[in-house]
Structure formats: C-alpha cells, structure tokens
Coordinates of N, CA and C in Angstrom, one line a residue:
X1 N 156.9 212.5 91.0 CA 157.5 211.4 90.3 C 157.3 210.1 91.1
X2 N 157.6 210.2 92.5 CA 157.5 209.1 93.3 C 156.0 208.6 93.3
X3 N 155.1 209.5 93.3 CA 153.7 209.1 93.3 C 153.3 208.3 92.0
X4 N 153.9 208.8 90.9 CA 153.6 208.1 89.6 C 154.2 206.7 89.6
X5 N 155.4 206.6 90.2 CA 156.0 205.2 90.2 C 155.2 204.3 91.1
X6 N 154.8 204.8 92.3 CA 154.0 204.0 93.2 C 152.7 203.6 92.6
X7 N 152.0 204.5 91.9 CA 150.7 204.2 91.2 C 151.0 203.2 90.1
X8 N 152.1 203.4 89.3 CA 152.4 202.5 88.2 C 152.6 201.0 88.7
X9 N 153.4 200.9 89.8 CA 153.7 199.6 90.3 C 152.5 198.9 91.0
X10 N 151.7 199.7 91.6 CA 150.4 199.2 92.2 C 149.5 198.7 91.1
X11 N 149.4 199.4 90.0 CA 148.6 199.0 88.9 C 149.1 197.7 88.3
X12 N 150.4 197.7 88.1 CA 151.1 196.5 87.6 C 150.8 195.3 88.4
X13 N 151.0 195.4 89.8 CA 150.7 194.3 90.7 C 149.3 193.8 90.6
X14 N 148.3 194.7 90.5 CA 146.9 194.4 90.4 C 146.6 193.7 89.1
X15 N 147.2 194.2 88.0 CA 147.0 193.6 86.7 C 147.6 192.1 86.7
X16 N 148.8 192.0 87.3 CA 149.4 190.6 87.3 C 148.6 189.7 88.1
X17 N 148.1 190.1 89.3 CA 147.4 189.2 90.1 C 146.0 188.8 89.5
X18 N 145.4 189.7 88.7 CA 144.2 189.4 88.1 C 144.3 188.4 86.9
X19 N 145.6 188.3 86.5 CA 145.8 187.4 85.3 C 146.4 186.0 85.7
X20 N 146.3 185.7 87.0 CA 146.8 184.4 87.5 C 145.9 183.4 86.8
X21 N 146.5 182.5 86.1 CA 145.8 181.4 85.3 C 146.3 180.1 85.8
X22 N 145.4 179.2 85.8 CA 145.7 177.8 86.2 C 146.6 177.2 85.2
X23 N 147.7 176.6 85.6 CA 148.6 175.9 84.7 C 148.2 174.5 84.5
X24 N 148.2 174.1 83.2 CA 147.8 172.7 82.9 C 149.0 172.0 82.2
X25 N 149.2 170.7 82.5 CA 150.2 169.9 81.8 C 149.5 168.9 80.9
X26 N 148.5 169.4 80.2 CA 147.7 168.5 79.3 C 146.8 169.5 78.5
X27 N 146.2 168.9 77.5 CA 145.3 169.7 76.7 C 144.0 170.0 77.5
X28 N 143.5 171.2 77.4 CA 142.3 171.5 78.1 C 141.0 171.0 77.4
X29 N 140.2 170.3 78.2 CA 138.9 169.9 77.7 C 137.8 170.5 78.5
X30 N 138.1 171.5 79.3 CA 137.1 172.1 80.2 C 135.9 172.5 79.5
X31 N 134.7 172.1 80.0 CA 133.4 172.4 79.4 C 133.2 171.8 78.0
X32 N 134.0 170.8 77.6 CA 134.0 170.1 76.3 C 133.8 168.6 76.6
X33 N 133.4 167.9 75.5 CA 133.2 166.5 75.6 C 134.6 165.8 75.9
X34 N 134.6 164.9 76.9 CA 135.9 164.3 77.2 C 136.2 163.2 76.2
X35 N 137.5 163.0 75.9 CA 137.9 161.9 75.1 C 137.5 160.6 75.7
X36 N 137.4 159.6 74.9 CA 137.1 158.2 75.4 C 138.2 157.7 76.3
X37 N 137.9 157.1 77.4 CA 138.8 156.5 78.3 C 139.2 155.1 77.7
X38 N 140.4 154.9 77.3 CA 140.8 153.6 76.7 C 141.6 152.9 77.8
X39 N 141.1 151.7 78.1 CA 141.8 150.9 79.1 C 142.2 149.6 78.5
X40 N 143.5 149.2 78.7 CA 144.0 148.0 78.2 C 143.6 146.8 79.1
X41 N 143.7 147.0 80.5 CA 143.3 146.0 81.4 C 142.9 146.6 82.7
X42 N 141.8 146.2 83.3 CA 141.4 146.6 84.6 C 142.2 145.8 85.6
X43 N 142.7 146.5 86.6 CA 143.4 145.9 87.7 C 142.5 145.7 88.9
X44 N 141.4 146.4 88.8 CA 140.3 146.2 89.8 C 139.1 145.7 89.0
X45 N 137.9 145.6 89.6 CA 136.7 145.4 88.9 C 136.5 146.5 88.0
X46 N 135.8 146.3 86.9 CA 135.4 147.4 86.0 C 134.2 148.1 86.6
X47 N 134.4 149.5 86.7 CA 133.3 150.2 87.4 C 132.1 150.4 86.5
X48 N 130.9 150.6 87.2 CA 129.7 150.9 86.5 C 129.7 152.5 86.6
X49 N 129.9 153.1 85.4 CA 129.9 154.6 85.4 C 128.6 155.2 84.9
X50 N 127.6 154.4 84.6 CA 126.4 154.9 84.0 C 125.7 155.9 85.0
X51 N 125.5 157.1 84.6 CA 124.8 158.1 85.4 C 125.6 158.7 86.5
X52 N 126.9 158.5 86.4 CA 127.8 158.9 87.5 C 128.9 159.9 87.0
X53 N 129.4 160.7 87.9 CA 130.6 161.5 87.6 C 131.8 160.6 87.6
X54 N 132.8 160.9 86.8 CA 134.0 160.1 86.7 C 135.2 161.0 86.9
X55 N 136.0 160.6 87.9 CA 137.2 161.3 88.2 C 138.4 160.4 87.7
X56 N 139.0 160.8 86.6 CA 140.2 160.0 86.1 C 141.5 160.7 86.6
X57 N 142.3 159.8 87.2 CA 143.6 160.2 87.7 C 144.7 159.5 86.9
X58 N 145.5 160.3 86.1 CA 146.6 159.8 85.4 C 147.8 159.8 86.3
X59 N 148.4 158.7 86.6 CA 149.4 158.6 87.6 C 150.5 157.5 87.3
X60 N 151.5 157.4 88.1 CA 152.5 156.4 88.0 C 153.1 156.0 89.4
X61 N 153.6 154.8 89.5 CA 154.2 154.4 90.8 C 155.4 155.1 91.2
X62 N 156.2 155.7 90.2 CA 157.4 156.4 90.5 C 157.2 157.8 90.8
X63 N 156.0 158.3 90.7 CA 155.6 159.7 90.9 C 155.2 160.0 92.3
X64 N 156.1 160.7 93.0 CA 155.8 161.1 94.4 C 154.5 161.8 94.6
X65 N 154.2 162.9 93.9 CA 153.0 163.6 94.1 C 151.7 162.7 93.7
X66 N 151.9 161.8 92.8 CA 150.8 160.9 92.5 C 150.5 160.0 93.7
X67 N 151.5 159.4 94.3 CA 151.3 158.6 95.4 C 150.8 159.4 96.6
X68 N 151.2 160.6 96.8 CA 150.7 161.5 97.8 C 149.2 161.7 97.7
X69 N 148.7 161.8 96.4 CA 147.3 162.1 96.1 C 146.4 160.9 96.4
X70 N 146.9 159.6 96.4 CA 146.1 158.4 96.5 C 145.2 158.5 97.8
X71 N 145.6 158.8 99.0 CA 144.7 158.8 100.1 C 143.5 159.8 99.9
X72 N 143.8 160.9 99.3 CA 142.7 161.9 99.0 C 141.7 161.3 98.0
X73 N 142.2 160.7 97.0 CA 141.4 160.1 96.0 C 140.6 158.9 96.6
X74 N 141.2 158.2 97.5 CA 140.4 157.1 98.3 C 139.3 157.8 99.0
X75 N 139.6 158.9 99.6 CA 138.5 159.7 100.4 C 137.4 160.1 99.5
X76 N 137.7 160.6 98.3 CA 136.7 161.1 97.4 C 135.8 159.9 97.0
X77 N 136.4 158.8 96.7 CA 135.6 157.6 96.3 C 134.7 157.2 97.4
X78 N 135.1 157.2 98.6 CA 134.3 156.9 99.7 C 133.2 157.9 100.0
X79 N 133.6 159.1 100.0 CA 132.7 160.3 100.4 C 131.6 160.4 99.3
X80 N 131.9 160.2 98.1 CA 130.9 160.5 97.0 C 130.5 159.2 96.3
X81 N 130.6 158.0 97.0 CA 130.4 156.7 96.3 C 129.1 156.5 95.5
X82 N 128.1 157.3 95.9 CA 126.8 157.1 95.1 C 126.8 158.0 93.9
X83 N 127.6 159.0 93.8 CA 127.6 159.9 92.6 C 128.9 159.8 91.8
X84 N 130.0 159.3 92.3 CA 131.3 159.5 91.7 C 132.0 158.1 91.6
X85 N 132.7 157.9 90.5 CA 133.6 156.8 90.3 C 135.0 157.4 90.0
X86 N 136.0 157.0 90.9 CA 137.3 157.4 90.7 C 138.1 156.3 90.0
X87 N 138.9 156.7 89.0 CA 139.6 155.7 88.2 C 141.1 156.2 88.1
X88 N 142.0 155.4 88.6 CA 143.4 155.7 88.4 C 143.9 154.9 87.1
X89 N 144.6 155.6 86.2 CA 145.1 154.9 85.0 C 146.6 155.3 84.9
X90 N 147.3 154.2 84.6 CA 148.8 154.4 84.4 C 149.2 153.7 83.2
X91 N 150.4 154.1 82.6 CA 150.9 153.4 81.5 C 152.0 152.4 81.8
X92 N 152.1 152.1 83.1 CA 153.0 151.1 83.6 C 152.3 149.7 83.5
X93 N 153.2 148.7 83.7 CA 152.7 147.3 83.6 C 151.9 146.9 84.9
X94 N 151.2 145.8 84.8 CA 150.5 145.3 85.9 C 151.5 144.9 87.0
X95 N 152.6 144.3 86.5 CA 153.6 143.8 87.5 C 154.2 145.0 88.3
X96 N 154.5 146.1 87.6 CA 155.0 147.3 88.3 C 154.0 147.9 89.3
X97 N 152.7 148.0 88.9 CA 151.7 148.5 89.8 C 151.5 147.6 91.0
X98 N 151.5 146.3 90.7 CA 151.3 145.3 91.8 C 152.5 145.3 92.8
X99 N 153.7 145.7 92.4 CA 154.8 145.8 93.3 C 154.7 146.9 94.3
X100 N 153.8 147.9 94.0 CA 153.6 149.1 94.9 C 152.7 148.6 96.0
X101 N 153.2 148.5 97.2 CA 152.4 148.0 98.4 C 151.7 149.2 99.1
X102 N 152.3 150.4 99.0 CA 151.7 151.5 99.8 C 151.9 152.8 98.9
X103 N 151.0 153.7 98.9 CA 149.7 153.6 99.6 C 148.7 152.6 98.8
X104 N 147.7 152.1 99.4 CA 146.8 151.2 98.8 C 145.7 152.0 98.2
X105 N 145.3 151.7 96.9 CA 144.2 152.3 96.2 C 142.9 151.6 96.6
X106 N 141.9 152.3 97.0 CA 140.6 151.7 97.2 C 139.6 152.1 96.2
X107 N 140.1 152.8 95.2 CA 139.2 153.1 94.0 C 139.6 152.2 92.8
X108 N 139.0 152.4 91.7 CA 139.2 151.6 90.5 C 140.5 151.9 89.9
X109 N 141.2 150.9 89.3 CA 142.5 151.2 88.6 C 142.6 150.3 87.4
X110 N 143.4 150.9 86.4 CA 143.6 150.2 85.1 C 144.9 150.6 84.6
X111 N 145.3 149.8 83.6 CA 146.6 150.1 82.9 C 146.3 150.4 81.4
X112 N 147.2 151.1 80.8 CA 147.1 151.4 79.4 C 148.6 151.6 79.0
X113 N 149.3 150.5 78.8 CA 150.7 150.6 78.5 C 151.0 151.2 77.2
X114 N 150.1 151.3 76.3 CA 150.3 152.0 75.0 C 150.0 153.5 75.1
X115 N 149.6 154.0 76.2 CA 149.3 155.4 76.5 C 148.2 156.0 75.6
X116 N 147.3 155.2 75.2 CA 146.2 155.7 74.3 C 145.4 156.8 75.0
X117 N 145.0 156.6 76.2 CA 144.2 157.6 77.0 C 145.1 158.8 77.3
X118 N 146.3 158.6 77.7 CA 147.2 159.7 78.1 C 147.4 160.6 76.8
X119 N 147.6 159.9 75.7 CA 147.8 160.7 74.4 C 146.6 161.4 74.0
X120 N 145.4 160.8 74.2 CA 144.2 161.5 73.7 C 143.9 162.8 74.6
X121 N 144.3 162.8 75.9 CA 144.2 163.9 76.7 C 145.5 164.8 76.6
X122 N 146.5 164.4 75.9 CA 147.8 165.1 75.7 C 148.4 165.4 77.1
X123 N 148.4 164.4 78.0 CA 149.0 164.6 79.3 C 150.5 164.6 79.2
X124 N 151.1 165.7 79.7 CA 152.5 165.9 79.7 C 153.1 165.9 81.1
X125 N 152.3 165.9 82.1 CA 152.7 165.9 83.5 C 151.7 165.3 84.4
X126 N 152.2 164.5 85.4 CA 151.3 163.8 86.3 C 151.6 164.2 87.7
X127 N 150.7 164.1 88.6 CA 149.3 163.6 88.4 C 148.5 164.6 87.6
X128 N 147.6 164.1 86.8 CA 146.6 164.9 86.1 C 145.3 164.3 86.3
X129 N 144.3 165.1 86.8 CA 143.0 164.6 87.1 C 142.0 165.3 86.2
X130 N 140.9 164.5 85.8 CA 139.9 165.1 85.0 C 138.5 164.6 85.6
X131 N 137.7 165.6 85.9 CA 136.4 165.2 86.5 C 135.3 165.5 85.4
X132 N 134.6 164.4 85.1 CA 133.6 164.4 84.0 C 132.3 164.2 84.5
X133 N 131.3 165.0 84.0 CA 129.9 164.8 84.5 C 129.2 163.6 83.8
X134 N 128.0 163.2 84.3 CA 127.4 162.1 83.7 C 127.0 162.2 82.2
X135 N 127.1 163.4 81.6 CA 126.9 163.6 80.2 C 128.2 163.6 79.4
X136 N 129.3 163.3 80.1 CA 130.6 163.2 79.3 C 131.3 164.5 79.2
X137 N 130.9 165.6 79.9 CA 131.5 166.9 79.8 C 132.5 167.1 80.9
X138 N 133.7 167.6 80.6 CA 134.8 167.8 81.6 C 134.4 169.0 82.4
X139 N 134.3 168.9 83.7 CA 134.0 170.0 84.6 C 135.1 170.5 85.5
X140 N 136.2 169.7 85.6 CA 137.4 170.1 86.3 C 138.5 169.3 85.7
X141 N 139.7 170.0 85.7 CA 140.9 169.3 85.1 C 142.1 170.0 85.8
X142 N 143.2 169.2 85.9 CA 144.4 169.8 86.3 C 145.2 168.9 87.3
X143 N 146.2 169.6 87.8 CA 147.1 169.0 88.8 C 146.3 169.1 90.2
X144 N 146.0 168.0 90.8 CA 145.0 168.1 91.9 C 145.5 168.8 93.2
X145 N 146.8 169.1 93.3 CA 147.2 169.8 94.5 C 147.9 171.2 94.1
X146 N 147.6 171.7 92.9 CA 148.2 172.9 92.5 C 147.7 174.1 93.4
X147 N 148.6 174.8 94.0 CA 148.3 175.8 94.9 C 147.3 176.8 94.3
X148 N 146.2 177.0 95.0 CA 145.2 178.0 94.6 C 144.1 177.3 93.7
X149 N 144.4 176.1 93.2 CA 143.5 175.4 92.3 C 143.2 173.9 92.7
X150 N 143.4 173.7 94.0 CA 143.3 172.3 94.5 C 142.0 171.6 94.2
X151 N 142.0 170.3 94.0 CA 140.8 169.5 93.9 C 140.5 169.1 95.3
X152 N 139.3 169.5 95.8 CA 138.9 169.2 97.2 C 137.5 168.6 97.2
X153 N 137.2 168.1 98.4 CA 135.8 167.6 98.5 C 134.8 168.7 98.2
X154 N 135.0 169.9 98.6 CA 134.1 171.0 98.4 C 134.0 171.3 96.9
X155 N 135.1 171.3 96.1 CA 135.1 171.5 94.7 C 134.2 170.4 94.0
X156 N 134.5 169.1 94.4 CA 133.7 168.0 93.8 C 132.2 168.1 94.2
X157 N 131.9 168.4 95.4 CA 130.5 168.6 95.9 C 129.8 169.7 95.1
X158 N 130.5 170.8 94.9 CA 129.9 171.9 94.2 C 129.6 171.5 92.7
X159 N 130.5 170.8 92.1 CA 130.4 170.4 90.7 C 129.3 169.4 90.6
X160 N 129.2 168.4 91.5 CA 128.1 167.4 91.5 C 126.8 168.1 91.6
X161 N 126.7 169.0 92.6 CA 125.4 169.7 92.8 C 125.0 170.5 91.5
X162 N 125.9 171.1 90.9 CA 125.7 172.0 89.7 C 125.3 171.2 88.5
X163 N 125.9 170.0 88.3 CA 125.8 169.3 87.0 C 125.1 168.0 87.1
X164 N 124.5 167.6 88.2 CA 123.9 166.3 88.2 C 122.5 166.3 87.5

C-alpha cells in the first residue's frame, strides 16, 4: 500500500509540473497578428518601426514592477537598437508621466488616456509586454519578470534570429 501511495504521489507531482503554464493578465495573441497600437500622443519622438521588431510595454507610474522593469527595457533598446524598437505606453496623462523623474526611460514612450490599445490587447495587469516581429506577428507576451518565463536578452535575441 505504501508503494502504491508513493507511486501515485510521484505521478501526480510529475503531471502537475508538466502542466505548468505561463499566466497572462491579457488576451493571448501569441503567433497571431498583433492588434494595432493606438497612440494618443508621443512623449518621445515617434519611432521608425518599419522592418523592426517592436516591444510594447504597457505600464504606469504608480506600478512598482513597471518602474523596476524600465532599466531592463532601456538595456534592450540599447542592445538591440538596429533590430528592435521598445515602446512604453500608459493610460496616464502627460503631466503624470512627466512628474516621474526616476527611473528615466531611454526608449520611446506614448500615452493613450482612452486606453484604446490596452483594451484591444485586453490588458488586465501590468506590466504587460508584447514582442512583435516585423510582419506584425506576436512572438512573446506576458509579465516580463514572471518566474520561469522572464523576458531576457537571450529570449529577445533568439526570437530576432528566428523571425527576422
């Protein structure tokens, strides 16, 4: 009987670990055409996205994890500047965003106070990032620091190499 219980619990643990699934706080568009990015106003220059990968980050000034992700997103923009455009988009006002002095964003940023882009992606939790290939197909999506599913330079490099 003890052997049966041990085998049963071992099987259960293996089954559960094999079913670990990435949690999303938005509608999944993985391997599908990305919704149009709707921008009310650019707070930076408007980026040239033609022929480039686009990393959209839905964020807010009040969101601690969003602010913690900014230095990493700055690094991605710098590291992959020839192939990638990073865009931060918030539904806050220009005034609110401009009040945030730190951390400094060195990538492109925009506002959409009417939440049109956020609604089209059905974002319910931030930060939420979407990596889109030059053909408009979503190749990565999710919470960028989610344990086991982090968005890293290696992940971005592998996606760029596979889909350019």
